[in-house]
């Protein structure tokens, strides 16, 4: 068997992740034919196929599934060597991959990136927006260095650092402005619009209203807070959003904002990273920069 190269393994990882040659090539910043050649050479070196190729999608073979787990471990170890070298310097230098959940990213990222770049001018900050379970999995696989999410995540392998607390507000049609604010029991009987399954903010809203997620619902759920607010503006119901989203999401919708009586629904925003990361000290310093950014914003 010919020697395998790290380049081939990274291309394989990208293809396994995206399940599509075009998207994998784009992620690797190479042409699709070049990626195909590298994957074919990798399969020839191994003497067996890694992917089942269909007309629209590809999927891993049984051997490919097992191979993928070994490749992720290898690439994670290689990346940690680079992190170890970075950690030995006084300042962060190189690539820093940070994940952010969708109910935070649009509202805090511009200021966070500005302040992180100012504090670490030699760092190439790369942002990945996705749902918490995906970010946690990519952290474990070494595809991310840290993530900003709602806590707790409760993964034994991850360090959790609290950044700030944030309340939720009620968004309702502008005609309801000035009316008494409903309690969580009242919300259970209203047309409550929520984010789709998979968003932790959905689970937090359901928990406040004491609604079981398995309860049949008449309304369609949305994929973003922006859509929820627009649906409220169209008179389809009411929703909850985090305070940080008010300015952005309500400026173009005929809605009113109401604050709940204490105890108000809220969430804890924090930063997470692998306990084994060589960058743990630097990541804690970065979490302090993020905390100061959000404190100044409040």
mmCIF file of C-alpha atoms in Angstrom:
data_model
loop_
_atom_site.group_PDB
_atom_site.id
_atom_site.type_symbol
_atom_site.label_atom_id
_atom_site.label_comp_id
_atom_site.label_asym_id
_atom_site.label_seq_id
_atom_site.Cartn_x
_atom_site.Cartn_y
_atom_site.Cartn_z
ATOM 1 C CA UNK A 1 0.000 0.000 0.000
ATOM 2 C CA UNK A 2 1.299 3.417 -0.941
ATOM 3 C CA UNK A 3 1.703 5.984 1.848
ATOM 4 C CA UNK A 4 -1.385 7.990 2.649
ATOM 5 C CA UNK A 5 -1.039 11.752 2.854
ATOM 6 C CA UNK A 6 -2.613 14.215 5.270
ATOM 7 C CA UNK A 7 -3.955 16.076 2.266
ATOM 8 C CA UNK A 8 -5.826 12.978 1.133
ATOM 9 C CA UNK A 9 -7.200 12.421 4.617
ATOM 10 C CA UNK A 10 -8.451 16.009 4.850
ATOM 11 C CA UNK A 11 -10.124 15.707 1.450
ATOM 12 C CA UNK A 12 -11.705 12.428 2.538
ATOM 13 C CA UNK A 13 -12.953 14.056 5.751
ATOM 14 C CA UNK A 14 -14.490 16.932 3.798
ATOM 15 C CA UNK A 15 -16.235 14.577 1.381
ATOM 16 C CA UNK A 16 -17.510 12.385 4.219
ATOM 17 C CA UNK A 17 -18.840 15.470 5.990
ATOM 18 C CA UNK A 18 -20.529 17.136 2.989
ATOM 19 C CA UNK A 19 -21.602 14.027 1.061
ATOM 20 C CA UNK A 20 -21.113 15.918 -2.200
ATOM 21 C CA UNK A 21 -17.996 16.359 -4.361
ATOM 22 C CA UNK A 22 -18.782 19.946 -5.321
ATOM 23 C CA UNK A 23 -19.392 21.179 -1.771
ATOM 24 C CA UNK A 24 -16.402 19.247 -0.435
ATOM 25 C CA UNK A 25 -14.152 20.729 -3.127
ATOM 26 C CA UNK A 26 -15.406 24.209 -2.301
ATOM 27 C CA UNK A 27 -14.732 23.648 1.411
ATOM 28 C CA UNK A 28 -11.182 22.510 0.564
ATOM 29 C CA UNK A 29 -10.636 25.408 -1.877
ATOM 30 C CA UNK A 30 -9.732 23.084 -4.766
ATOM 31 C CA UNK A 31 -11.424 22.079 -8.003
ATOM 32 C CA UNK A 32 -13.863 19.172 -8.047
ATOM 33 C CA UNK A 33 -11.749 17.140 -10.527
ATOM 34 C CA UNK A 34 -8.690 17.566 -8.305
ATOM 35 C CA UNK A 35 -10.648 16.331 -5.290
ATOM 36 C CA UNK A 36 -11.955 13.351 -7.270
ATOM 37 C CA UNK A 37 -8.408 12.394 -8.292
ATOM 38 C CA UNK A 38 -7.185 12.508 -4.687
ATOM 39 C CA UNK A 39 -10.096 10.395 -3.437
ATOM 40 C CA UNK A 40 -9.592 7.862 -6.219
ATOM 41 C CA UNK A 41 -5.863 7.623 -5.425
ATOM 42 C CA UNK A 42 -6.716 7.161 -1.739
ATOM 43 C CA UNK A 43 -9.101 4.297 -2.544
ATOM 44 C CA UNK A 44 -6.505 2.723 -4.839
ATOM 45 C CA UNK A 45 -3.903 2.938 -2.062
ATOM 46 C CA UNK A 46 -6.271 1.239 0.356
ATOM 47 C CA UNK A 47 -7.380 -1.331 -2.188
ATOM 48 C CA UNK A 48 -11.070 -0.831 -1.415
ATOM 49 C CA UNK A 49 -13.861 1.678 -1.948
ATOM 50 C CA UNK A 50 -14.678 4.352 0.596
ATOM 51 C CA UNK A 51 -17.830 5.801 -0.987
ATOM 52 C CA UNK A 52 -20.927 4.558 -2.761
ATOM 53 C CA UNK A 53 -21.468 7.037 -5.592
ATOM 54 C CA UNK A 54 -25.021 7.872 -6.631
ATOM 55 C CA UNK A 55 -26.468 10.276 -9.178
ATOM 56 C CA UNK A 56 -27.029 13.062 -6.638
ATOM 57 C CA UNK A 57 -25.401 12.016 -3.395
ATOM 58 C CA UNK A 58 -22.631 9.800 -2.139
ATOM 59 C CA UNK A 59 -22.439 7.797 1.066
ATOM 60 C CA UNK A 60 -19.737 5.984 2.958
ATOM 61 C CA UNK A 61 -19.276 2.245 2.525
ATOM 62 C CA UNK A 62 -19.117 0.076 5.638
ATOM 63 C CA UNK A 63 -15.346 0.248 5.492
ATOM 64 C CA UNK A 64 -15.581 3.983 4.835
ATOM 65 C CA UNK A 65 -17.557 4.459 8.066
ATOM 66 C CA UNK A 66 -14.874 2.715 10.095
ATOM 67 C CA UNK A 67 -12.110 4.512 8.195
ATOM 68 C CA UNK A 68 -13.795 7.886 8.856
ATOM 69 C CA UNK A 69 -13.584 7.425 12.625
ATOM 70 C CA UNK A 70 -9.864 6.668 12.432
ATOM 71 C CA UNK A 71 -9.265 9.615 10.100
ATOM 72 C CA UNK A 72 -11.034 12.040 12.446
ATOM 73 C CA UNK A 73 -8.841 10.868 15.324
ATOM 74 C CA UNK A 74 -5.690 11.295 13.224
ATOM 75 C CA UNK A 75 -6.623 14.770 12.012
ATOM 76 C CA UNK A 76 -7.620 15.841 15.511
ATOM 77 C CA UNK A 77 -4.199 14.766 16.795
ATOM 78 C CA UNK A 78 -2.449 16.620 13.980
ATOM 79 C CA UNK A 79 -4.453 19.771 14.652
ATOM 80 C CA UNK A 80 -3.647 19.537 18.344
ATOM 81 C CA UNK A 81 0.056 19.531 17.482
ATOM 82 C CA UNK A 82 -0.490 22.886 15.807
ATOM 83 C CA UNK A 83 -2.508 24.067 18.803
ATOM 84 C CA UNK A 84 0.298 22.949 21.104
ATOM 85 C CA UNK A 85 2.764 25.056 19.125
ATOM 86 C CA UNK A 86 0.353 28.000 19.216
ATOM 87 C CA UNK A 87 -0.103 27.613 22.960
ATOM 88 C CA UNK A 88 3.674 27.824 23.495
ATOM 89 C CA UNK A 89 3.714 31.365 22.107
ATOM 90 C CA UNK A 90 2.862 34.463 24.097
ATOM 91 C CA UNK A 91 0.119 35.402 21.649
ATOM 92 C CA UNK A 92 -2.334 33.393 19.576
ATOM 93 C CA UNK A 93 -1.179 32.994 15.994
ATOM 94 C CA UNK A 94 -2.910 31.100 13.215
ATOM 95 C CA UNK A 95 -6.415 29.720 12.781
ATOM 96 C CA UNK A 96 -9.078 29.861 15.492
ATOM 97 C CA UNK A 97 -12.348 28.060 14.707
ATOM 98 C CA UNK A 98 -15.335 29.180 16.765
ATOM 99 C CA UNK A 99 -18.862 27.796 16.549
ATOM 100 C CA UNK A 100 -21.921 29.917 17.392
ATOM 101 C CA UNK A 101 -25.596 28.960 17.642
ATOM 102 C CA UNK A 102 -28.067 30.765 15.310
ATOM 103 C CA UNK A 103 -29.888 32.598 18.127
ATOM 104 C CA UNK A 104 -26.641 34.366 19.042
ATOM 105 C CA UNK A 105 -24.610 34.701 15.836
ATOM 106 C CA UNK A 106 -26.475 37.563 14.033
ATOM 107 C CA UNK A 107 -26.653 39.738 17.129
ATOM 108 C CA UNK A 108 -23.249 39.463 18.785
ATOM 109 C CA UNK A 109 -20.787 38.305 16.124
ATOM 110 C CA UNK A 110 -19.912 41.707 14.601
ATOM 111 C CA UNK A 111 -18.808 43.142 17.952
ATOM 112 C CA UNK A 112 -17.206 39.933 19.177
ATOM 113 C CA UNK A 113 -15.120 39.489 16.023
ATOM 114 C CA UNK A 114 -14.057 43.146 16.114
ATOM 115 C CA UNK A 115 -12.867 42.880 19.718
ATOM 116 C CA UNK A 116 -11.238 39.463 19.261
ATOM 117 C CA UNK A 117 -9.365 40.689 16.188
ATOM 118 C CA UNK A 118 -8.194 43.792 18.042
ATOM 119 C CA UNK A 119 -6.924 41.660 20.930
ATOM 120 C CA UNK A 120 -5.382 38.979 18.671
ATOM 121 C CA UNK A 121 -4.333 40.624 15.425
ATOM 122 C CA UNK A 122 -2.403 37.580 14.185
ATOM 123 C CA UNK A 123 -5.316 35.165 14.465
ATOM 124 C CA UNK A 124 -7.447 34.068 11.527
ATOM 125 C CA UNK A 125 -10.889 33.762 13.141
ATOM 126 C CA UNK A 126 -13.205 31.324 11.358
ATOM 127 C CA UNK A 127 -16.875 31.199 12.349
ATOM 128 C CA UNK A 128 -19.194 28.216 12.051
ATOM 129 C CA UNK A 129 -22.922 28.793 12.721
ATOM 130 C CA UNK A 130 -24.949 25.701 13.583
ATOM 131 C CA UNK A 131 -27.127 24.009 16.199
ATOM 132 C CA UNK A 132 -25.672 23.033 19.564
ATOM 133 C CA UNK A 133 -25.576 19.231 18.985
ATOM 134 C CA UNK A 134 -23.656 19.733 15.745
ATOM 135 C CA UNK A 135 -21.201 22.184 17.334
ATOM 136 C CA UNK A 136 -20.597 19.807 20.251
ATOM 137 C CA UNK A 137 -19.918 16.942 17.843
ATOM 138 C CA UNK A 138 -17.528 19.067 15.773
ATOM 139 C CA UNK A 139 -15.722 20.151 18.943
ATOM 140 C CA UNK A 140 -15.268 16.518 19.913
ATOM 141 C CA UNK A 141 -14.001 15.692 16.406
ATOM 142 C CA UNK A 142 -11.500 18.564 16.486
ATOM 143 C CA UNK A 143 -13.209 20.546 13.713
ATOM 144 C CA UNK A 144 -13.779 23.471 16.089
ATOM 145 C CA UNK A 145 -11.642 24.985 18.824
ATOM 146 C CA UNK A 146 -14.482 26.515 20.851
ATOM 147 C CA UNK A 147 -18.175 27.351 20.643
ATOM 148 C CA UNK A 148 -20.534 29.979 22.062
ATOM 149 C CA UNK A 149 -23.786 28.292 23.091
ATOM 150 C CA UNK A 150 -26.538 28.249 25.704
ATOM 151 C CA UNK A 151 -25.496 26.417 28.866
ATOM 152 C CA UNK A 152 -25.497 23.849 30.266
ATOM 153 C CA UNK A 153 -24.250 21.455 27.610
ATOM 154 C CA UNK A 154 -23.329 18.849 30.230
ATOM 155 C CA UNK A 155 -20.665 17.040 28.216
ATOM 156 C CA UNK A 156 -17.996 15.617 30.577
ATOM 157 C CA UNK A 157 -15.262 16.136 27.975
ATOM 158 C CA UNK A 158 -15.953 19.871 27.619
ATOM 159 C CA UNK A 159 -15.096 22.901 29.741
ATOM 160 C CA UNK A 160 -18.035 25.295 30.215
ATOM 161 C CA UNK A 161 -17.476 28.966 31.068
ATOM 162 C CA UNK A 162 -20.480 31.196 31.741
ATOM 163 C CA UNK A 163 -20.407 34.565 29.953
ATOM 164 C CA UNK A 164 -23.718 36.286 30.754
ATOM 165 C CA UNK A 165 -27.395 35.820 31.566
ATOM 166 C CA UNK A 166 -30.132 36.982 29.213
ATOM 167 C CA UNK A 167 -33.900 37.295 29.602
ATOM 168 C CA UNK A 168 -36.531 36.399 27.002
ATOM 169 C CA UNK A 169 -39.251 38.824 25.951
ATOM 170 C CA UNK A 170 -42.720 38.317 24.518
ATOM 171 C CA UNK A 171 -43.336 39.418 20.934
ATOM 172 C CA UNK A 172 -46.997 40.007 20.055
ATOM 173 C CA UNK A 173 -48.964 42.011 17.455
ATOM 174 C CA UNK A 174 -48.678 45.770 17.794
ATOM 175 C CA UNK A 175 -52.423 45.927 18.524
ATOM 176 C CA UNK A 176 -51.744 44.060 21.801
ATOM 177 C CA UNK A 177 -49.362 46.721 23.120
ATOM 178 C CA UNK A 178 -50.406 47.820 26.598
ATOM 179 C CA UNK A 179 -52.427 44.706 27.348
ATOM 180 C CA UNK A 180 -51.578 42.686 30.478
ATOM 181 C CA UNK A 181 -48.576 40.426 29.984
ATOM 182 C CA UNK A 182 -49.685 36.778 29.996
ATOM 183 C CA UNK A 183 -48.119 34.351 32.413
ATOM 184 C CA UNK A 184 -46.621 31.051 31.334
ATOM 185 C CA UNK A 185 -49.912 29.267 32.000
ATOM 186 C CA UNK A 186 -51.711 31.682 29.656
ATOM 187 C CA UNK A 187 -49.088 31.161 26.932
ATOM 188 C CA UNK A 188 -49.951 27.473 26.862
ATOM 189 C CA UNK A 189 -53.392 28.388 25.520
ATOM 190 C CA UNK A 190 -52.124 30.903 22.932
ATOM 191 C CA UNK A 191 -50.780 30.320 19.431
ATOM 192 C CA UNK A 192 -47.139 30.183 20.449
ATOM 193 C CA UNK A 193 -44.755 30.235 17.490
ATOM 194 C CA UNK A 194 -41.455 28.455 18.019
ATOM 195 C CA UNK A 195 -38.210 27.586 16.304
ATOM 196 C CA UNK A 196 -38.104 24.167 14.685
ATOM 197 C CA UNK A 197 -36.857 21.030 16.410
ATOM 198 C CA UNK A 198 -33.145 21.033 17.224
ATOM 199 C CA UNK A 199 -32.870 24.611 18.483
ATOM 200 C CA UNK A 200 -32.095 24.832 22.198
ATOM 201 C CA UNK A 201 -34.051 28.112 22.326
ATOM 202 C CA UNK A 202 -37.171 26.150 21.376
ATOM 203 C CA UNK A 203 -36.650 23.807 24.308
ATOM 204 C CA UNK A 204 -36.113 26.748 26.673
ATOM 205 C CA UNK A 205 -39.352 28.422 25.539
ATOM 206 C CA UNK A 206 -41.288 25.169 25.929
ATOM 207 C CA UNK A 207 -39.818 24.672 29.387
ATOM 208 C CA UNK A 208 -40.928 28.156 30.496
ATOM 209 C CA UNK A 209 -44.460 27.473 29.264
ATOM 210 C CA UNK A 210 -44.391 23.960 30.754
ATOM 211 C CA UNK A 211 -45.313 22.492 27.368
ATOM 212 C CA UNK A 212 -44.173 19.031 26.355
ATOM 213 C CA UNK A 213 -42.215 19.093 23.086
ATOM 214 C CA UNK A 214 -44.161 16.035 21.953
ATOM 215 C CA UNK A 215 -47.484 17.846 22.315
ATOM 216 C CA UNK A 216 -49.304 18.145 18.948
ATOM 217 C CA UNK A 217 -49.053 21.654 17.522
ATOM 218 C CA UNK A 218 -51.268 23.353 14.974
ATOM 219 C CA UNK A 219 -48.779 26.017 13.878
ATOM 220 C CA UNK A 220 -45.760 25.639 11.636
ATOM 221 C CA UNK A 221 -42.426 26.228 13.319
ATOM 222 C CA UNK A 222 -39.736 28.497 11.885
ATOM 223 C CA UNK A 223 -36.034 28.133 11.189
ATOM 224 C CA UNK A 224 -35.054 31.598 12.437
ATOM 225 C CA UNK A 225 -36.062 34.281 14.934
ATOM 226 C CA UNK A 226 -36.544 36.676 12.011
ATOM 227 C CA UNK A 227 -39.252 34.460 10.540
ATOM 228 C CA UNK A 228 -40.952 34.081 13.921
ATOM 229 C CA UNK A 229 -41.184 37.840 14.400
ATOM 230 C CA UNK A 230 -42.528 38.381 10.888
ATOM 231 C CA UNK A 231 -45.157 35.688 11.507
ATOM 232 C CA UNK A 232 -46.238 37.531 14.660
ATOM 233 C CA UNK A 233 -46.412 40.768 12.676
ATOM 234 C CA UNK A 234 -48.728 39.011 10.236
ATOM 235 C CA UNK A 235 -51.070 38.134 13.086
ATOM 236 C CA UNK A 236 -50.330 34.402 13.245
ATOM 237 C CA UNK A 237 -49.584 34.252 16.973
ATOM 238 C CA UNK A 238 -47.021 35.270 19.585
ATOM 239 C CA UNK A 239 -43.433 34.225 20.242
ATOM 240 C CA UNK A 240 -40.470 34.589 22.576
ATOM 241 C CA UNK A 241 -37.084 35.985 21.564
ATOM 242 C CA UNK A 242 -33.905 36.751 23.517
ATOM 243 C CA UNK A 243 -33.317 40.384 24.464
ATOM 244 C CA UNK A 244 -30.236 40.646 22.234
ATOM 245 C CA UNK A 245 -32.443 40.074 19.160
ATOM 246 C CA UNK A 246 -34.955 42.875 19.825
ATOM 247 C CA UNK A 247 -33.226 45.699 17.938
ATOM 248 C CA UNK A 248 -32.493 43.649 14.828
ATOM 249 C CA UNK A 249 -35.660 41.594 14.503
ATOM 250 C CA UNK A 250 -38.379 44.109 15.413
ATOM 251 C CA UNK A 251 -37.296 47.081 13.318
ATOM 252 C CA UNK A 252 -39.252 45.969 10.244
ATOM 253 C CA UNK A 253 -42.242 44.185 11.784
ATOM 254 C CA UNK A 254 -45.478 45.627 13.278
ATOM 255 C CA UNK A 255 -45.027 44.005 16.682
ATOM 256 C CA UNK A 256 -44.833 45.028 20.331
ATOM 257 C CA UNK A 257 -42.417 43.847 23.018
ATOM 258 C CA UNK A 258 -43.459 42.943 26.552
ATOM 259 C CA UNK A 259 -41.308 41.872 29.504
ATOM 260 C CA UNK A 260 -42.520 39.054 31.720
ATOM 261 C CA UNK A 261 -43.040 39.349 35.452
ATOM 262 C CA UNK A 262 -40.407 37.781 37.696
ATOM 263 C CA UNK A 263 -39.184 35.135 37.575
ATOM 264 C CA UNK A 264 -38.505 35.946 33.950
ATOM 265 C CA UNK A 265 -37.562 33.250 31.440
ATOM 266 C CA UNK A 266 -33.860 33.429 30.696
ATOM 267 C CA UNK A 267 -30.826 31.563 29.441
ATOM 268 C CA UNK A 268 -27.138 31.404 30.294
ATOM 269 C CA UNK A 269 -24.752 32.040 27.406
ATOM 270 C CA UNK A 270 -21.306 30.537 27.675
ATOM 271 C CA UNK A 271 -18.251 29.295 25.848
ATOM 272 C CA UNK A 272 -17.182 25.662 25.623
ATOM 273 C CA UNK A 273 -14.032 23.841 24.508
ATOM 274 C CA UNK A 274 -12.367 20.442 24.913
ATOM 275 C CA UNK A 275 -10.771 19.885 28.297
ATOM 276 C CA UNK A 276 -7.809 18.328 26.502
ATOM 277 C CA UNK A 277 -7.250 21.306 24.181
ATOM 278 C CA UNK A 278 -3.693 22.677 24.324
ATOM 279 C CA UNK A 279 -5.282 26.097 23.828
ATOM 280 C CA UNK A 280 -7.305 25.921 27.051
ATOM 281 C CA UNK A 281 -5.440 28.850 28.648
ATOM 282 C CA UNK A 282 -5.783 31.025 25.542
ATOM 283 C CA UNK A 283 -9.443 30.081 25.106
ATOM 284 C CA UNK A 284 -10.171 31.172 28.652
ATOM 285 C CA UNK A 285 -8.546 34.521 27.844
ATOM 286 C CA UNK A 286 -10.710 34.768 24.722
ATOM 287 C CA UNK A 287 -13.797 34.032 26.807
ATOM 288 C CA UNK A 288 -12.873 37.062 28.936
ATOM 289 C CA UNK A 289 -12.718 39.233 25.815
ATOM 290 C CA UNK A 290 -16.162 37.991 24.795
ATOM 291 C CA UNK A 291 -17.509 38.605 28.304
ATOM 292 C CA UNK A 292 -16.232 42.195 28.278
ATOM 293 C CA UNK A 293 -17.751 42.744 24.832
ATOM 294 C CA UNK A 294 -21.170 41.574 25.931
ATOM 295 C CA UNK A 295 -20.965 43.489 29.233
ATOM 296 C CA UNK A 296 -20.251 46.739 27.380
ATOM 297 C CA UNK A 297 -23.215 46.036 25.121
ATOM 298 C CA UNK A 298 -25.683 45.558 27.991
#
